[in-house]
Short mmCIF file of C-alpha atoms and ligand atoms in Angstrom, two decimals:
data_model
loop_
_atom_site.label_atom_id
_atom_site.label_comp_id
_atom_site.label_asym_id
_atom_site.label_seq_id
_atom_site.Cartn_x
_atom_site.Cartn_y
_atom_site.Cartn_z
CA UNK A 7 23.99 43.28 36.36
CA UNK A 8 24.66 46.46 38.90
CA UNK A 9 21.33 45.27 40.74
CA UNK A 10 19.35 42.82 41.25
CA UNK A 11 16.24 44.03 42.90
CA UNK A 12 14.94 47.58 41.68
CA UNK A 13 12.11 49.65 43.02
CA UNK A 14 11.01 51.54 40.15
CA UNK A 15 8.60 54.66 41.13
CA UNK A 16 6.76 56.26 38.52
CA UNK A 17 4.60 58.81 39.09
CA UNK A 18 0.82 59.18 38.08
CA UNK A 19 2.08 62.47 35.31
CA UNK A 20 4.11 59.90 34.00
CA UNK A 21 0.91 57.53 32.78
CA UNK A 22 -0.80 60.20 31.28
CA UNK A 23 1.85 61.12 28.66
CA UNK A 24 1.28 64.52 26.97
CA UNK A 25 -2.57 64.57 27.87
CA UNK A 26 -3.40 66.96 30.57
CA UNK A 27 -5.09 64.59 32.59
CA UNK A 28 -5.88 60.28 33.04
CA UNK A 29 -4.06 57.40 31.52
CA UNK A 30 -2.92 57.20 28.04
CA UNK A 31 -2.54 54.30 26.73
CA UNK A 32 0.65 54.89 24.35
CA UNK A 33 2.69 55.80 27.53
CA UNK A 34 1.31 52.93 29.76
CA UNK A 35 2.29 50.28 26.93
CA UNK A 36 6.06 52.16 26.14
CA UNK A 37 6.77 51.90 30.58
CA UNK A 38 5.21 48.14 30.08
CA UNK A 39 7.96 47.06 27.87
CA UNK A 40 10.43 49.13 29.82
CA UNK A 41 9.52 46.86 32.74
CA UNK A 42 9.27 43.66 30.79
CA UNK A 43 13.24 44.10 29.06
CA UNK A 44 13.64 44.47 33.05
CA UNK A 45 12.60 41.79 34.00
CA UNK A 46 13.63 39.39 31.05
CA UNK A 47 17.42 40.32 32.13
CA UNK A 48 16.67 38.37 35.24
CA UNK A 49 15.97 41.45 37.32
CA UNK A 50 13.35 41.36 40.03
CA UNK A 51 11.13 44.46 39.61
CA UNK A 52 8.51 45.83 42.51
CA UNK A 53 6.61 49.18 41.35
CA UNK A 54 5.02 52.21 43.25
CA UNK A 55 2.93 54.22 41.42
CA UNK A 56 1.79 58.21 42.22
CA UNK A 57 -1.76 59.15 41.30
CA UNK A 58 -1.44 62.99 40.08
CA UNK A 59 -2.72 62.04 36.81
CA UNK A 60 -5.98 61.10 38.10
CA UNK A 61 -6.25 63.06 41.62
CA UNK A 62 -3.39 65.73 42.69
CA UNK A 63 -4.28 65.57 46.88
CA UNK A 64 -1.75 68.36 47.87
CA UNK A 65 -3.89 70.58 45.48
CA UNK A 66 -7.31 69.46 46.42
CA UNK A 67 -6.03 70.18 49.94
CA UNK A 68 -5.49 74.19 49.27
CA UNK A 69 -8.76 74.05 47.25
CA UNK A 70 -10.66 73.28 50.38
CA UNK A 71 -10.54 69.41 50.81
CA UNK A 72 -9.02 68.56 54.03
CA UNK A 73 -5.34 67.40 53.94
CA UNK A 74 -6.34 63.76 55.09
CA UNK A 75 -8.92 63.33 52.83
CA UNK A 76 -7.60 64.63 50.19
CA UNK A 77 -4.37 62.56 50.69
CA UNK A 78 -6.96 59.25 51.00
CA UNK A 79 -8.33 59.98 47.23
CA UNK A 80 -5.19 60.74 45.84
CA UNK A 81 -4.41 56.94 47.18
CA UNK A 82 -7.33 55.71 45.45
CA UNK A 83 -5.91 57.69 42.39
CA UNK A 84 -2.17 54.90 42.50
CA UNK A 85 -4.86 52.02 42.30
CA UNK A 86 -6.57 53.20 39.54
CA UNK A 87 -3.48 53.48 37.79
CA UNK A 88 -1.25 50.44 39.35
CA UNK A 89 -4.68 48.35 37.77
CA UNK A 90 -3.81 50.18 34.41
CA UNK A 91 -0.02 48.80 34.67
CA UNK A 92 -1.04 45.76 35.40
CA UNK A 93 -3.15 45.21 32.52
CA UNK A 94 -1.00 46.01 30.16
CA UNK A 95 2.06 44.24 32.01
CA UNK A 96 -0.12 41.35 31.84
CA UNK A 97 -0.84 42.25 27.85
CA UNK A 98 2.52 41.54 27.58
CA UNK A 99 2.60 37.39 29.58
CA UNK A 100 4.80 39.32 32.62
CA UNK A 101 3.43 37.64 35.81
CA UNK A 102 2.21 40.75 38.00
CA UNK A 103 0.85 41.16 41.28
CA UNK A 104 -0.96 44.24 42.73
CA UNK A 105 -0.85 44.78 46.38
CA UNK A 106 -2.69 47.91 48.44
CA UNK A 107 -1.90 49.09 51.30
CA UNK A 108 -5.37 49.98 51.51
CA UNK A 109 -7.23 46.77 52.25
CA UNK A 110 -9.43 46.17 48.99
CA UNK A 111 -9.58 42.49 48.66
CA UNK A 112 -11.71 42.47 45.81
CA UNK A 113 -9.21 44.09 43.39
CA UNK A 114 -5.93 43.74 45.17
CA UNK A 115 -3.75 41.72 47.20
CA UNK A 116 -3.37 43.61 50.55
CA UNK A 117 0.04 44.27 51.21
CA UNK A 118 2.40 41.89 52.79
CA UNK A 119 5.95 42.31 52.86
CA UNK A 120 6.75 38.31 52.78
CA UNK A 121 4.18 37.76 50.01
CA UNK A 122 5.46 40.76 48.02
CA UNK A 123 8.85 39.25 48.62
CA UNK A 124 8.21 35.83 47.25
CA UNK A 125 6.26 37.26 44.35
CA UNK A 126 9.44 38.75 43.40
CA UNK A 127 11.38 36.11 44.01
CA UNK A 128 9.29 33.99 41.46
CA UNK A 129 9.71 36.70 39.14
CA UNK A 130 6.47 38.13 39.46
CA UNK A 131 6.41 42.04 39.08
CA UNK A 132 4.88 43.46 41.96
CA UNK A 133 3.35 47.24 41.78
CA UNK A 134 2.50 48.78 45.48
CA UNK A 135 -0.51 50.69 44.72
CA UNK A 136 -2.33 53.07 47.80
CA UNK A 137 0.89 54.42 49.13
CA UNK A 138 1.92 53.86 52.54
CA UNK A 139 -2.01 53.92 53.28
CA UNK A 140 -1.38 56.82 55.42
CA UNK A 141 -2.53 60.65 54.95
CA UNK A 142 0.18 63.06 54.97
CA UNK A 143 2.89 60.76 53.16
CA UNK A 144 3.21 60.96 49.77
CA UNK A 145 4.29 58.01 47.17
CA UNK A 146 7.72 58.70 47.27
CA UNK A 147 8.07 58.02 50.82
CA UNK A 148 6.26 54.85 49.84
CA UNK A 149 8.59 53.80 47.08
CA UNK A 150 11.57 54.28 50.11
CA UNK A 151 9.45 52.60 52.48
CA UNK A 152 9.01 49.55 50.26
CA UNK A 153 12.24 49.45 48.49
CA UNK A 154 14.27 49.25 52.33
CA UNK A 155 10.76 46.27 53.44
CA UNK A 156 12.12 44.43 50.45
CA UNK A 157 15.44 45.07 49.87
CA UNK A 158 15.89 46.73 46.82
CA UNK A 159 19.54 47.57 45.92
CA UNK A 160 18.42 50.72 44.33
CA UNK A 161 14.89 53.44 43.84
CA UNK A 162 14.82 54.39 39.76
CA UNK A 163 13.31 57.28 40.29
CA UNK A 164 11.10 58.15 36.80
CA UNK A 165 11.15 61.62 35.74
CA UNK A 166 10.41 63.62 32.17
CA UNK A 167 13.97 65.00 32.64
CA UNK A 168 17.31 63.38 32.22
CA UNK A 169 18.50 63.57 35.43
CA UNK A 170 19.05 66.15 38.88
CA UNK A 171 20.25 69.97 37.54
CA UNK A 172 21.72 72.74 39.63
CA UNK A 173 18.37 74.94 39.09
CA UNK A 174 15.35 74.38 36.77
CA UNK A 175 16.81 73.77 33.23
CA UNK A 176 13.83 74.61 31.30
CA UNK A 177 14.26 78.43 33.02
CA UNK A 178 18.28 78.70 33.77
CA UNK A 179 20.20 78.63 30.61
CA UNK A 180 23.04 77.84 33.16
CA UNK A 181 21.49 74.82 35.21
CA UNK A 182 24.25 72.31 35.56
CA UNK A 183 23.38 68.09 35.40
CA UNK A 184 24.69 66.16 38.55
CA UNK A 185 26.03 62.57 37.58
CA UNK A 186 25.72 62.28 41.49
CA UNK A 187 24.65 64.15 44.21
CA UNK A 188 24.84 63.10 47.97
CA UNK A 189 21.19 62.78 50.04
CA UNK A 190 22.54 66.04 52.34
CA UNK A 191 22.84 67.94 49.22
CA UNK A 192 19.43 67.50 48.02
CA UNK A 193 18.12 68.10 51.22
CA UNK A 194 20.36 71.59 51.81
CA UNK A 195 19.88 72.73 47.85
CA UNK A 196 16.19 71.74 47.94
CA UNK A 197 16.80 69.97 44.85
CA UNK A 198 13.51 68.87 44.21
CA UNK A 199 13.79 65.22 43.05
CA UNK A 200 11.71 63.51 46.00
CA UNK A 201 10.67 65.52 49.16
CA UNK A 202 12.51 65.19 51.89
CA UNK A 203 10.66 62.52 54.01
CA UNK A 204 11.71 60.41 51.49
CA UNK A 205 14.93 61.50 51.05
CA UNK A 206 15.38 61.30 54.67
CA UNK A 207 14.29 57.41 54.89
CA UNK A 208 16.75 56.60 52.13
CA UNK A 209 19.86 58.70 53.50
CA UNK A 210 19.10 56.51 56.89
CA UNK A 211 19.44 53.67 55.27
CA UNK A 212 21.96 53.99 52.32
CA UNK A 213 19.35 53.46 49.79
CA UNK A 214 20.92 54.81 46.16
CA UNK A 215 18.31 56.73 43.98
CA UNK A 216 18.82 56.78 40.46
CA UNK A 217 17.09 59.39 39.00
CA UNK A 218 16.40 59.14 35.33
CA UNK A 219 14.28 59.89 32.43
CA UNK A 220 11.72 57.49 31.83
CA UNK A 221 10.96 58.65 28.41
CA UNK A 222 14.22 57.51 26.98
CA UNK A 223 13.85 54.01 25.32
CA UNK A 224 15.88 51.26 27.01
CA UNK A 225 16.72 53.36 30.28
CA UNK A 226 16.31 51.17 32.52
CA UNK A 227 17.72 48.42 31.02
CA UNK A 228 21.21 50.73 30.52
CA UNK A 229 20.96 51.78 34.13
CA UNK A 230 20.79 47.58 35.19
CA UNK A 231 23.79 47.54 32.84
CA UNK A 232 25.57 50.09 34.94
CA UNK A 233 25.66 53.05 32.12
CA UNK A 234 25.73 56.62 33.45
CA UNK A 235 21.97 57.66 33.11
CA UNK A 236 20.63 60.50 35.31
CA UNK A 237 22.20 61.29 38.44
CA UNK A 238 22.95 58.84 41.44
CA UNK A 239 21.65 60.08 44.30
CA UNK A 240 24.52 58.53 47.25
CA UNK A 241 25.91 59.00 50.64
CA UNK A 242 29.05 61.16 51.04
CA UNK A 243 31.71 58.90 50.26
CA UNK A 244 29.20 56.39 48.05
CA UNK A 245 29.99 53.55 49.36
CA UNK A 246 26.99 51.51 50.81
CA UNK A 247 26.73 49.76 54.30
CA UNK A 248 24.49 46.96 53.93
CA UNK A 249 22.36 47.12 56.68
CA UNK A 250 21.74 43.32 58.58
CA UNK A 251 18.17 43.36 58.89
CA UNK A 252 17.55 44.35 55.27
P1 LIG B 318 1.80 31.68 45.25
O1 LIG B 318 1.40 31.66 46.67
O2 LIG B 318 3.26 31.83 45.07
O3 LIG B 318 1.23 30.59 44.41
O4 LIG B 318 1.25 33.08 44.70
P2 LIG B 318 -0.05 33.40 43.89
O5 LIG B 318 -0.21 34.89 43.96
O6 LIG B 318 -0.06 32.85 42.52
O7 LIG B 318 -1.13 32.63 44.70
P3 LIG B 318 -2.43 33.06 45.36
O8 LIG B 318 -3.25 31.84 45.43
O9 LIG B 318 -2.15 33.86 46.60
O10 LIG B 318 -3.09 34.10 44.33
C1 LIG B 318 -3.68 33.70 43.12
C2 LIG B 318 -4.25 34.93 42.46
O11 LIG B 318 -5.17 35.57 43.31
C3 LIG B 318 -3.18 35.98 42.12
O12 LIG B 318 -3.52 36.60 40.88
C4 LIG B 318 -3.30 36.98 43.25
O13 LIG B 318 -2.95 38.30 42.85
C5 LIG B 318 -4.79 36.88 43.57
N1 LIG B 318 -5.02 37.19 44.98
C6 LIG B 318 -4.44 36.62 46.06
N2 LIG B 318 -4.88 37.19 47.18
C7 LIG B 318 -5.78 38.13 46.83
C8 LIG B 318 -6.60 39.08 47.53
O14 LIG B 318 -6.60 39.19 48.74
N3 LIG B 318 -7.38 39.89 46.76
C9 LIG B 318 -7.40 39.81 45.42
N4 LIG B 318 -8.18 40.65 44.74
N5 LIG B 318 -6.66 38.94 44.71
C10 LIG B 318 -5.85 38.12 45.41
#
Protein backbone atom coordinates (compact mmCIF):
# COMPACT_ATOMS: atom_id res chain seq x y z
CA UNK A 1 0.00 0.00 0.00
CA UNK A 2 1.43 3.78 -0.82
CA UNK A 3 0.33 4.66 2.91
CA UNK A 4 -0.33 3.47 5.79
CA UNK A 5 -1.88 6.09 7.92
CA UNK A 6 -4.37 8.56 6.04
CA UNK A 7 -6.09 11.63 7.34
CA UNK A 8 -9.10 11.81 5.36
CA UNK A 9 -10.95 15.42 5.61
CA UNK A 10 -14.31 15.69 4.41
CA UNK A 11 -16.11 18.56 4.60
CA UNK A 12 -19.65 19.20 6.15
CA UNK A 13 -21.13 19.97 2.00
CA UNK A 14 -19.89 16.72 1.49
CA UNK A 15 -22.55 14.92 4.14
CA UNK A 16 -25.34 16.62 2.85
CA UNK A 17 -25.19 15.27 -0.73
CA UNK A 18 -27.38 17.17 -3.24
CA UNK A 19 -29.72 18.64 -0.41
CA UNK A 20 -29.16 22.24 0.22
CA UNK A 21 -28.66 21.88 3.71
CA UNK A 22 -28.07 18.89 6.90
CA UNK A 23 -27.05 15.32 6.58
CA UNK A 24 -28.33 12.95 4.08
CA UNK A 25 -28.26 9.82 4.79
CA UNK A 26 -27.48 8.20 1.18
CA UNK A 27 -24.15 10.20 1.15
CA UNK A 28 -23.19 9.48 4.85
CA UNK A 29 -23.67 5.57 4.20
CA UNK A 30 -21.73 5.72 0.38
CA UNK A 31 -18.36 7.81 2.54
CA UNK A 32 -19.05 4.91 5.35
CA UNK A 33 -18.15 2.16 3.06
CA UNK A 34 -15.50 4.29 1.44
CA UNK A 35 -13.88 4.33 4.88
CA UNK A 36 -14.62 0.76 5.79
CA UNK A 37 -12.82 -0.81 2.15
CA UNK A 38 -10.10 1.61 3.88
CA UNK A 39 -9.71 0.25 6.56
CA UNK A 40 -10.29 -3.55 5.67
CA UNK A 41 -6.96 -3.12 3.41
CA UNK A 42 -5.17 -2.77 6.68
CA UNK A 43 -5.04 1.01 6.50
CA UNK A 44 -5.29 3.07 9.65
CA UNK A 45 -7.87 5.84 9.02
CA UNK A 46 -8.31 9.17 11.44
CA UNK A 47 -11.17 11.66 10.07
CA UNK A 48 -11.80 15.51 10.37
CA UNK A 49 -14.94 16.59 9.51
CA UNK A 50 -16.13 20.49 8.38
CA UNK A 51 -19.56 21.58 9.53
CA UNK A 52 -20.89 23.89 6.48
CA UNK A 53 -23.70 21.62 6.01
CA UNK A 54 -25.14 22.38 9.26
CA UNK A 55 -23.56 25.96 10.24
CA UNK A 56 -21.29 27.99 7.56
CA UNK A 57 -19.31 30.40 10.48
CA UNK A 58 -17.37 32.56 7.89
CA UNK A 59 -20.94 33.52 6.64
CA UNK A 60 -22.69 33.97 9.89
CA UNK A 61 -19.67 36.19 10.62
CA UNK A 62 -20.53 38.88 7.64
CA UNK A 63 -24.22 38.44 8.63
CA UNK A 64 -23.52 40.02 11.94
CA UNK A 65 -22.36 37.15 14.30
CA UNK A 66 -19.01 37.89 15.61
CA UNK A 67 -16.07 36.03 13.97
CA UNK A 68 -15.34 34.01 17.27
CA UNK A 69 -18.60 33.04 17.86
CA UNK A 70 -19.53 32.29 14.87
CA UNK A 71 -16.36 30.14 14.34
CA UNK A 72 -17.42 28.30 17.97
CA UNK A 73 -20.96 27.12 16.34
CA UNK A 74 -19.63 26.20 13.22
CA UNK A 75 -17.41 23.73 15.63
CA UNK A 76 -20.43 22.49 17.17
CA UNK A 77 -21.69 22.03 13.50
CA UNK A 78 -18.24 18.97 12.85
CA UNK A 79 -19.77 17.21 16.02
CA UNK A 80 -23.03 17.03 14.89
CA UNK A 81 -21.87 15.53 11.88
CA UNK A 82 -18.58 13.44 13.08
CA UNK A 83 -21.71 11.73 15.52
CA UNK A 84 -23.54 11.11 12.10
CA UNK A 85 -20.25 9.25 10.70
CA UNK A 86 -19.92 7.48 13.46
CA UNK A 87 -23.19 5.95 13.49
CA UNK A 88 -23.22 4.75 10.42
CA UNK A 89 -19.40 3.64 10.55
CA UNK A 90 -20.54 1.77 13.44
CA UNK A 91 -23.76 0.44 11.19
CA UNK A 92 -21.26 -1.09 9.38
CA UNK A 93 -19.08 -3.30 12.78
CA UNK A 94 -15.92 -0.61 12.00
CA UNK A 95 -14.61 0.16 15.54
CA UNK A 96 -14.80 4.15 15.73
CA UNK A 97 -13.86 6.62 18.12
CA UNK A 98 -14.95 10.31 18.28
CA UNK A 99 -12.70 12.74 19.90
CA UNK A 100 -13.45 16.82 20.39
CA UNK A 101 -11.31 19.15 20.80
CA UNK A 102 -13.97 20.82 22.54
CA UNK A 103 -14.23 19.12 25.91
CA UNK A 104 -17.80 17.37 25.83
CA UNK A 105 -17.35 14.28 27.82
CA UNK A 106 -20.72 13.20 27.58
CA UNK A 107 -20.71 12.55 23.79
CA UNK A 108 -17.05 12.47 22.96
CA UNK A 109 -13.72 11.47 23.87
CA UNK A 110 -11.73 14.73 24.40
CA UNK A 111 -8.90 14.80 22.30
CA UNK A 112 -5.64 13.22 23.06
CA UNK A 113 -3.02 12.73 20.67
CA UNK A 114 -1.62 9.32 22.41
CA UNK A 115 -5.17 7.96 22.79
CA UNK A 116 -6.09 8.93 19.21
CA UNK A 117 -2.85 7.25 18.31
CA UNK A 118 -3.48 3.92 19.90
CA UNK A 119 -7.05 3.92 18.70
CA UNK A 120 -5.57 3.81 15.37
CA UNK A 121 -3.18 1.57 16.01
CA UNK A 122 -5.90 -1.03 17.11
CA UNK A 123 -7.60 -0.25 14.04
CA UNK A 124 -10.14 1.85 15.39
CA UNK A 125 -11.24 4.76 13.00
CA UNK A 126 -10.88 7.86 14.71
CA UNK A 127 -12.94 11.13 13.41
CA UNK A 128 -11.58 14.62 15.08
CA UNK A 129 -14.71 16.45 15.43
CA UNK A 130 -14.65 20.48 16.88
CA UNK A 131 -11.68 21.53 14.87
CA UNK A 132 -8.66 22.72 16.42
CA UNK A 133 -11.15 24.13 19.21
CA UNK A 134 -9.96 27.47 18.34
CA UNK A 135 -11.91 30.54 16.62
CA UNK A 136 -10.37 31.82 13.60
CA UNK A 137 -8.98 28.33 12.25
CA UNK A 138 -10.91 26.53 10.08
CA UNK A 139 -11.11 22.48 9.66
CA UNK A 140 -8.61 22.25 7.23
CA UNK A 141 -5.99 23.60 9.33
CA UNK A 142 -7.30 20.97 11.71
CA UNK A 143 -7.06 18.04 9.36
CA UNK A 144 -3.02 19.38 8.92
CA UNK A 145 -2.77 19.87 12.47
CA UNK A 146 -3.85 16.32 13.26
CA UNK A 147 -2.52 14.47 10.36
CA UNK A 148 1.45 15.97 11.33
CA UNK A 149 0.13 15.05 15.78
CA UNK A 150 -0.33 11.60 14.36
CA UNK A 151 1.66 10.99 11.64
CA UNK A 152 -0.26 10.51 8.75
CA UNK A 153 1.75 9.80 5.54
CA UNK A 154 -0.75 11.69 3.57
CA UNK A 155 -4.28 14.43 3.92
CA UNK A 156 -7.08 12.94 1.19
CA UNK A 157 -8.49 15.90 0.77
CA UNK A 158 -12.52 15.19 -0.28
CA UNK A 159 -13.87 17.35 -2.86
CA UNK A 160 -17.08 17.14 -5.50
CA UNK A 161 -14.40 17.64 -8.21
CA UNK A 162 -11.82 15.32 -9.57
CA UNK A 163 -8.95 16.96 -8.65
CA UNK A 164 -6.92 20.80 -8.57
CA UNK A 165 -7.66 22.81 -12.21
CA UNK A 166 -5.82 25.82 -13.54
CA UNK A 167 -9.14 28.08 -13.02
CA UNK A 168 -12.74 27.07 -12.13
CA UNK A 169 -13.73 24.27 -14.61
CA UNK A 170 -17.35 24.58 -14.31
CA UNK A 171 -16.76 28.47 -15.80
CA UNK A 172 -13.32 28.13 -18.02
CA UNK A 173 -13.84 25.86 -20.88
CA UNK A 174 -9.95 25.97 -20.79
CA UNK A 175 -9.20 25.07 -16.99
CA UNK A 176 -6.38 22.60 -17.07
CA UNK A 177 -6.25 19.37 -14.24
CA UNK A 178 -2.89 19.26 -12.22
CA UNK A 179 -1.74 15.55 -11.54
CA UNK A 180 0.54 17.56 -9.05
CA UNK A 181 1.04 20.81 -7.95
CA UNK A 182 3.77 22.02 -5.42
CA UNK A 183 2.39 23.80 -1.86
CA UNK A 184 4.16 27.34 -3.28
CA UNK A 185 2.03 27.05 -6.25
CA UNK A 186 -1.20 26.85 -4.57
CA UNK A 187 -0.29 29.42 -2.35
CA UNK A 188 1.03 31.99 -5.39
CA UNK A 189 -2.06 30.82 -7.91
CA UNK A 190 -4.56 30.97 -5.02
CA UNK A 191 -5.67 27.69 -6.08
CA UNK A 192 -8.31 27.25 -3.79
CA UNK A 193 -8.06 23.64 -2.52
CA UNK A 194 -7.42 24.42 1.34
CA UNK A 195 -6.64 28.02 2.57
CA UNK A 196 -3.48 28.83 3.13
CA UNK A 197 -2.98 28.32 6.94
CA UNK A 198 -3.33 24.99 6.10
CA UNK A 199 -1.42 24.84 3.26
CA UNK A 200 1.24 26.59 5.09
CA UNK A 201 1.37 23.87 8.09
CA UNK A 202 1.65 21.11 5.53
CA UNK A 203 4.40 22.79 3.17
CA UNK A 204 6.42 23.11 6.74
CA UNK A 205 6.25 19.86 7.26
CA UNK A 206 6.23 17.87 3.90
CA UNK A 207 2.80 16.68 4.43
CA UNK A 208 1.42 15.36 0.71
CA UNK A 209 -2.30 16.30 0.03
CA UNK A 210 -4.14 14.27 -2.24
CA UNK A 211 -6.90 15.95 -3.46
CA UNK A 212 -9.66 13.89 -4.90
CA UNK A 213 -13.23 13.38 -5.61
CA UNK A 214 -15.03 11.76 -3.00
CA UNK A 215 -17.98 10.96 -5.07
CA UNK A 216 -16.18 8.48 -7.21
CA UNK A 217 -16.78 4.86 -5.90
CA UNK A 218 -13.62 3.12 -4.67
CA UNK A 219 -11.37 6.40 -4.58
CA UNK A 220 -9.83 6.00 -1.86
CA UNK A 221 -9.13 2.64 -1.98
CA UNK A 222 -7.30 3.36 -5.71
CA UNK A 223 -5.45 6.26 -4.19
CA UNK A 224 -4.04 3.54 -1.11
CA UNK A 225 -3.24 1.49 -4.22
CA UNK A 226 -1.13 4.25 -5.61
CA UNK A 227 -3.44 5.03 -8.89
CA UNK A 228 -3.31 8.59 -10.23
CA UNK A 229 -6.56 10.13 -8.70
CA UNK A 230 -6.79 13.93 -8.28
CA UNK A 231 -3.81 15.92 -7.98
CA UNK A 232 -0.86 15.45 -5.41
CA UNK A 233 -0.30 18.35 -3.75
CA UNK A 234 4.02 18.06 -3.02
CA UNK A 235 7.10 19.98 -2.28
CA UNK A 236 9.25 21.16 -5.23
CA UNK A 237 11.23 18.29 -6.00
CA UNK A 238 8.49 15.67 -4.24
CA UNK A 239 10.50 13.95 -2.40
CA UNK A 240 9.58 13.85 1.40
CA UNK A 241 11.94 14.45 4.47
CA UNK A 242 10.61 12.56 7.22
CA UNK A 243 10.70 14.73 9.95
CA UNK A 244 12.21 12.91 13.52
CA UNK A 245 9.72 13.97 15.87
CA UNK A 246 6.78 12.90 13.72
P1 LIG B 1 -8.67 1.05 25.09
O1 LIG B 1 -8.08 1.92 26.13
O2 LIG B 1 -7.72 0.71 24.02
O3 LIG B 1 -9.40 -0.15 25.61
O4 LIG B 1 -9.73 2.00 24.34
P2 LIG B 1 -11.27 2.11 24.52
O5 LIG B 1 -11.66 3.37 23.80
O6 LIG B 1 -12.02 0.92 24.08
O7 LIG B 1 -11.42 2.21 26.06
P3 LIG B 1 -12.07 3.23 26.97
O8 LIG B 1 -12.38 2.49 28.21
O9 LIG B 1 -11.25 4.48 27.03
O10 LIG B 1 -13.42 3.64 26.22
C1 LIG B 1 -14.54 2.79 26.15
C2 LIG B 1 -15.64 3.55 25.44
O11 LIG B 1 -15.93 4.75 26.11
C3 LIG B 1 -15.27 3.93 24.00
O12 LIG B 1 -16.43 3.82 23.18
C4 LIG B 1 -14.86 5.39 24.12
O13 LIG B 1 -15.13 6.13 22.95
C5 LIG B 1 -15.76 5.84 25.27
N1 LIG B 1 -15.12 6.93 26.01
C6 LIG B 1 -13.88 6.94 26.57
N2 LIG B 1 -13.64 8.11 27.13
C7 LIG B 1 -14.73 8.89 26.96
C8 LIG B 1 -15.10 10.23 27.30
O14 LIG B 1 -14.37 10.99 27.90
N3 LIG B 1 -16.34 10.63 26.91
C9 LIG B 1 -17.18 9.83 26.22
N4 LIG B 1 -18.36 10.31 25.86
N5 LIG B 1 -16.88 8.57 25.88
C10 LIG B 1 -15.67 8.11 26.23
Amino acid sequence: MKYRRILLKISGEAMMGDMAYGIDPATVDFIAKEIKQAVSMGIEVAVVIGGGNIFRGVEASVKGIGRASADYMGMLATVINALALQNYLEKYDLPTRVQSAIEMKEIAEPYIRRKAMRHLEKGRTVIFAAGTGNPYFTTDTAASLRAMEIGADVILKATKVDGVYSSDPMIDPSARKYDTVTYIDVLKKGLSIMDSTAISLCMDNDMPIVVFNLRGKGNIKKILEGKKIGTLVRGNDGTRVKKKDR
